[in-house]
CSV table of C-alpha atoms in Angstrom, one decimal:
chain,number,residue,atom,x,y,z
Q,1246,MET,CA,125.1,101.0,84.8
Q,1247,LYS,CA,122.1,102.6,87.2
Q,1248,SER,CA,122.5,105.6,89.0
Q,1249,ILE,CA,120.9,105.3,92.4
Q,1250,ALA,CA,120.4,108.1,95.5
Q,1251,VAL,CA,121.0,106.9,98.9
Q,1252,ILE,CA,119.1,109.4,101.2
Q,1253,LEU,CA,121.0,108.7,104.5
Q,1254,SER,CA,119.7,111.1,107.8
Q,1255,GLY,CA,122.5,110.7,109.9
Q,1256,CYS,CA,124.5,107.8,111.5
Q,1257,GLY,CA,123.1,105.8,114.4
Q,1258,VAL,CA,119.2,103.8,114.9
Q,1259,PHE,CA,118.1,106.2,116.8
Q,1260,ASP,CA,119.1,109.4,116.3
Q,1261,GLY,CA,119.8,108.7,112.4
Q,1262,SER,CA,120.2,106.3,109.8
Q,1263,GLU,CA,120.4,102.6,110.4
Q,1264,ILE,CA,123.8,101.6,110.2
Q,1265,HIS,CA,123.2,97.6,109.0
Q,1266,GLU,CA,120.5,99.1,106.9
Q,1267,SER,CA,122.5,101.9,105.4
Q,1268,VAL,CA,125.4,99.4,104.4
Q,1269,LEU,CA,123.4,96.5,103.5
Q,1270,THR,CA,121.8,98.6,100.9
Q,1271,MET,CA,125.1,100.0,100.1
Q,1272,LEU,CA,126.4,96.2,100.3
Q,1273,ALA,CA,123.8,94.9,97.9
Q,1274,LEU,CA,123.6,98.1,95.5
Q,1275,SER,CA,127.2,97.6,95.4
Q,1276,GLN,CA,127.2,93.6,94.3
Q,1277,ASN,CA,124.8,94.6,91.6
Q,1278,ASN,CA,127.3,96.8,89.9
Q,1279,ALA,CA,125.2,100.6,90.1
Q,1280,GLU,CA,126.8,103.7,90.8
Q,1281,VAL,CA,125.8,104.8,94.2
Q,1282,HIS,CA,125.4,108.5,95.4
Q,1283,TYR,CA,125.1,110.1,98.5
Q,1284,PHE,CA,122.5,113.0,100.0
Q,1285,SER,CA,121.6,114.3,103.0
Q,1286,PRO,CA,120.0,117.2,104.8
Q,1287,ASN,CA,122.7,119.7,106.0
Q,1288,ASP,CA,120.6,120.2,109.1
Q,1289,LEU,CA,121.2,120.0,112.8
Q,1290,GLN,CA,119.3,117.0,113.9
Q,1291,PRO,CA,117.1,118.1,116.5
Q,1292,THR,CA,117.8,115.5,118.7
Q,1293,VAL,CA,121.1,113.8,119.8
Q,1294,ILE,CA,121.1,110.2,121.6
Q,1295,ASN,CA,124.0,108.3,123.7
Q,1296,HIS,CA,123.7,104.7,121.8
Q,1297,ILE,CA,125.0,102.8,124.8
Q,1298,THR,CA,121.4,104.3,127.5
Q,1299,GLY,CA,119.8,105.7,125.5
Q,1300,GLU,CA,118.9,109.1,126.5
Q,1301,GLU,CA,119.0,112.2,124.5
Q,1302,LYS,CA,122.6,114.2,124.4
Q,1303,SER,CA,122.4,117.9,124.6
Q,1304,GLU,CA,125.2,118.7,122.2
Q,1305,LYS,CA,124.3,119.6,118.5
Q,1306,ARG,CA,125.5,117.2,115.8
Q,1307,ASN,CA,124.5,118.0,111.7
Q,1308,MET,CA,122.8,115.4,109.7
Q,1309,MET,CA,125.2,114.7,106.6
Q,1310,GLU,CA,128.5,115.4,108.5
Q,1311,GLU,CA,127.2,112.5,111.1
Q,1312,SER,CA,126.1,111.0,107.2
Q,1313,SER,CA,129.4,110.8,105.6
Q,1314,ARG,CA,130.1,108.4,108.7
Q,1315,ILE,CA,128.6,105.9,106.7
Q,1316,SER,CA,129.2,106.8,103.3
Q,1317,ARG,CA,133.0,108.0,103.4
Q,1318,GLY,CA,132.9,111.4,103.1
Q,1319,LYS,CA,131.2,111.2,99.9
Q,1320,ILE,CA,128.1,112.7,99.8
Q,1321,SER,CA,126.0,115.9,98.9
Q,1322,PRO,CA,123.1,118.4,100.4
Q,1323,LEU,CA,119.6,117.0,99.8
Q,1324,SER,CA,118.7,120.4,98.0
Q,1325,GLU,CA,121.2,119.6,95.9
Q,1326,ALA,CA,119.7,116.0,94.4
Q,1327,LYS,CA,118.5,116.3,90.5
Q,1328,ALA,CA,115.9,113.6,89.6
Q,1329,GLU,CA,117.2,113.5,86.1
Q,1330,ASN,CA,120.6,112.7,87.4
Q,1331,PHE,CA,119.3,109.1,88.8
Q,1332,ASP,CA,116.9,106.2,87.9
Q,1333,ALA,CA,116.0,105.5,91.7
Q,1334,VAL,CA,116.0,106.1,95.1
Q,1335,ILE,CA,116.9,104.4,98.5
Q,1336,ILE,CA,116.0,105.2,101.6
Q,1337,PRO,CA,117.7,103.3,104.5
Q,1338,GLY,CA,115.5,103.2,108.2
Q,1339,GLY,CA,115.9,104.3,111.7
Q,1340,PHE,CA,115.0,106.8,114.0
Q,1341,GLY,CA,116.2,109.5,111.5
Q,1342,ALA,CA,113.8,108.7,108.6
Q,1343,ALA,CA,111.2,109.8,111.3
Q,1344,LYS,CA,112.6,111.9,113.0
Q,1345,ASN,CA,115.0,114.3,110.4
Q,1346,LEU,CA,113.5,113.4,107.4
Q,1347,CYS,CA,110.1,113.6,108.2
Q,1348,ASN,CA,108.3,114.5,112.1
Q,1349,PHE,CA,106.7,111.3,112.5
Q,1350,ALA,CA,108.5,110.1,115.7
Q,1351,THR,CA,106.7,113.8,117.4
Q,1352,GLU,CA,103.1,114.1,115.1
Q,1353,GLY,CA,102.0,111.0,113.7
Q,1354,SER,CA,99.5,111.1,111.0
Q,1355,HIS,CA,100.4,114.6,110.9
Q,1356,CYS,CA,103.7,114.6,109.9
Q,1357,GLU,CA,105.8,117.0,107.6
Q,1358,ILE,CA,108.3,115.7,105.3
Q,1359,ASN,CA,111.7,117.8,104.6
Q,1360,LYS,CA,110.9,120.1,101.9
Q,1361,ASP,CA,114.0,118.9,100.3
Q,1362,LEU,CA,113.1,114.9,100.4
Q,1363,LEU,CA,110.0,116.0,99.5
Q,1364,ARG,CA,110.5,117.9,96.2
Q,1365,PHE,CA,113.4,114.7,95.4
Q,1366,VAL,CA,111.4,112.3,96.2
Q,1367,GLN,CA,108.4,113.8,94.0
Q,1368,ALA,CA,110.2,114.9,91.0
Q,1369,ILE,CA,111.8,111.3,90.6
Q,1370,HIS,CA,108.2,109.5,91.0
Q,1371,GLN,CA,106.8,111.9,88.1
Q,1372,GLN,CA,109.6,110.8,86.0
Q,1373,ASN,CA,108.3,106.9,86.4
Q,1374,LYS,CA,111.5,106.4,88.6
Q,1375,PRO,CA,111.3,103.8,91.5
Q,1376,LEU,CA,111.6,104.1,95.2
Q,1377,GLY,CA,112.3,101.2,98.1
Q,1378,LEU,CA,112.1,102.3,101.7
Q,1379,MET,CA,112.6,100.3,104.8
Q,1380,CYS,CA,112.5,100.2,108.0
Q,1381,ILE,CA,110.5,103.4,109.6
Q,1382,ALA,CA,110.9,104.7,106.2
Q,1383,PRO,CA,108.4,104.0,104.2
Q,1384,VAL,CA,105.7,105.8,106.5
Q,1385,MET,CA,106.6,108.9,104.3
Q,1386,LEU,CA,105.6,107.4,101.2
Q,1387,PRO,CA,101.1,108.7,101.7
Q,1388,LYS,CA,102.4,112.1,102.1
Q,1389,MET,CA,105.3,112.0,99.7
Q,1390,LEU,CA,103.2,110.3,96.7
Q,1391,ASN,CA,99.7,112.2,98.0
Q,1392,SER,CA,98.5,108.5,97.2
Q,1393,PRO,CA,97.0,105.3,98.3
Q,1394,VAL,CA,100.7,103.4,97.9
Q,1395,LYS,CA,101.0,100.0,99.2
Q,1396,LEU,CA,103.3,99.6,101.9
Q,1397,THR,CA,104.8,97.9,104.9
Q,1398,ILE,CA,106.6,98.6,107.6
Q,1399,GLY,CA,106.3,94.6,109.2
Q,1400,ASN,CA,103.0,94.5,111.1
Q,1401,ASP,CA,103.1,97.3,114.0
Q,1402,ALA,CA,99.5,98.1,114.0
Q,1403,GLU,CA,99.8,100.9,115.9
Q,1404,THR,CA,102.2,102.8,112.7
Q,1405,ALA,CA,100.0,100.9,110.4
Q,1406,ARG,CA,96.6,102.6,111.8
Q,1407,ALA,CA,98.8,105.8,111.3
Q,1408,ILE,CA,100.1,105.1,107.6
Q,1409,GLU,CA,96.4,104.2,107.0
Q,1410,LYS,CA,95.2,107.5,108.6
Q,1411,MET,CA,97.6,109.1,106.2
Q,1412,GLY,CA,95.9,107.1,102.9
Q,1413,GLY,CA,98.9,104.6,102.4
Q,1414,VAL,CA,97.5,101.0,102.2
Q,1415,HIS,CA,99.6,98.8,104.8
Q,1416,ILE,CA,100.0,95.7,104.3
Q,1417,ASP,CA,101.7,93.2,106.8
Q,1418,CYS,CA,105.5,91.9,105.5
Q,1419,PRO,CA,107.5,89.2,107.0
Q,1420,VAL,CA,110.7,90.6,107.9
Q,1421,ASP,CA,112.2,88.6,105.1
Q,1422,ASP,CA,110.3,89.4,102.1
Q,1423,ILE,CA,109.3,93.0,100.6
Q,1424,VAL,CA,105.8,94.3,99.3
Q,1425,VAL,CA,106.0,95.7,95.6
Q,1426,ASP,CA,103.3,98.7,94.6
Q,1427,GLU,CA,104.0,98.2,90.5
Q,1428,LYS,CA,100.8,101.7,89.7
Q,1429,TYR,CA,103.5,103.5,91.9
Q,1430,ARG,CA,106.2,101.6,91.4
Q,1431,VAL,CA,107.5,101.8,95.2
Q,1432,VAL,CA,109.2,98.8,97.2
Q,1433,THR,CA,109.4,98.5,100.6
Q,1434,THR,CA,110.9,95.5,103.8
Q,1435,PRO,CA,110.2,95.7,107.0
Q,1436,ALA,CA,114.1,95.3,107.7
Q,1437,TYR,CA,115.1,96.3,111.4
Q,1438,MET,CA,111.9,96.9,112.6
Q,1439,LEU,CA,111.0,93.1,112.8
Q,1440,ALA,CA,114.7,92.1,112.7
Q,1441,GLN,CA,116.3,90.1,115.3
Q,1442,SER,CA,120.1,89.9,113.1
Q,1443,ILE,CA,121.8,92.1,110.8
Q,1444,ALA,CA,121.2,88.0,108.7
Q,1445,GLN,CA,117.3,88.8,109.0
Q,1446,ALA,CA,118.0,92.3,107.8
Q,1447,GLN,CA,120.2,91.6,104.9
Q,1448,VAL,CA,117.3,89.0,103.1
Q,1449,GLY,CA,114.3,91.3,102.7
Q,1450,ILE,CA,116.6,94.5,102.1
Q,1451,GLU,CA,118.9,92.1,99.5
Q,1452,LYS,CA,115.8,91.2,98.1
Q,1453,LEU,CA,114.4,95.7,97.7
Q,1454,VAL,CA,117.6,96.0,96.3
Q,1455,LYS,CA,117.4,94.0,93.1
Q,1456,LYS,CA,113.6,94.4,92.6
Q,1457,VAL,CA,114.4,98.1,92.7
Q,1458,LEU,CA,117.3,97.6,90.0
Q,1459,GLU,CA,115.1,95.5,88.0
Q,1460,MET,CA,112.1,98.7,88.3
Q,1461,ALA,CA,115.0,101.3,86.9
């Protein structure tokens, strides 16, 4: 049984992990008999968004507490994640990936990665274990791996330019497919960067999970 670390960043598309992407990832991993462990930064979110109006709220929310809503309470601080305990890492999207796991949402190509995520992912990569990222999350890869990794966020030209500026190689990809970088052992899919429904998102996510497990 493969042991997979899933990194969450809150609960909700506009200020945390995209819930559909997270649950589809969990379902695909379960269907493929993987053992899943959930991690999140144990920090406050920089923003809290009303998901009905899209407006920012003044309240404070902890990323790990919010993420535990998705993982049904089973979650650990990202600072405690050890690469030797896992066969692969998967990171769902949502604005939490661009706001909470890094600051791409505000800094673009000058973004910095959460230090605990950077440490964990680099250790996973050094052990030649695969990474799977979806939606906007792949923007972090050039900074995390410090290499010209091939990846996709779909076909958004502005985001693709930022990825190229950071040293990544963006490849346009339809919603139902994946981009695989065999050299750097990375799998990415557009998910809700392009998906118009949960059914559309599911196809690419299932392919990503199966490929990550195969590479592991």
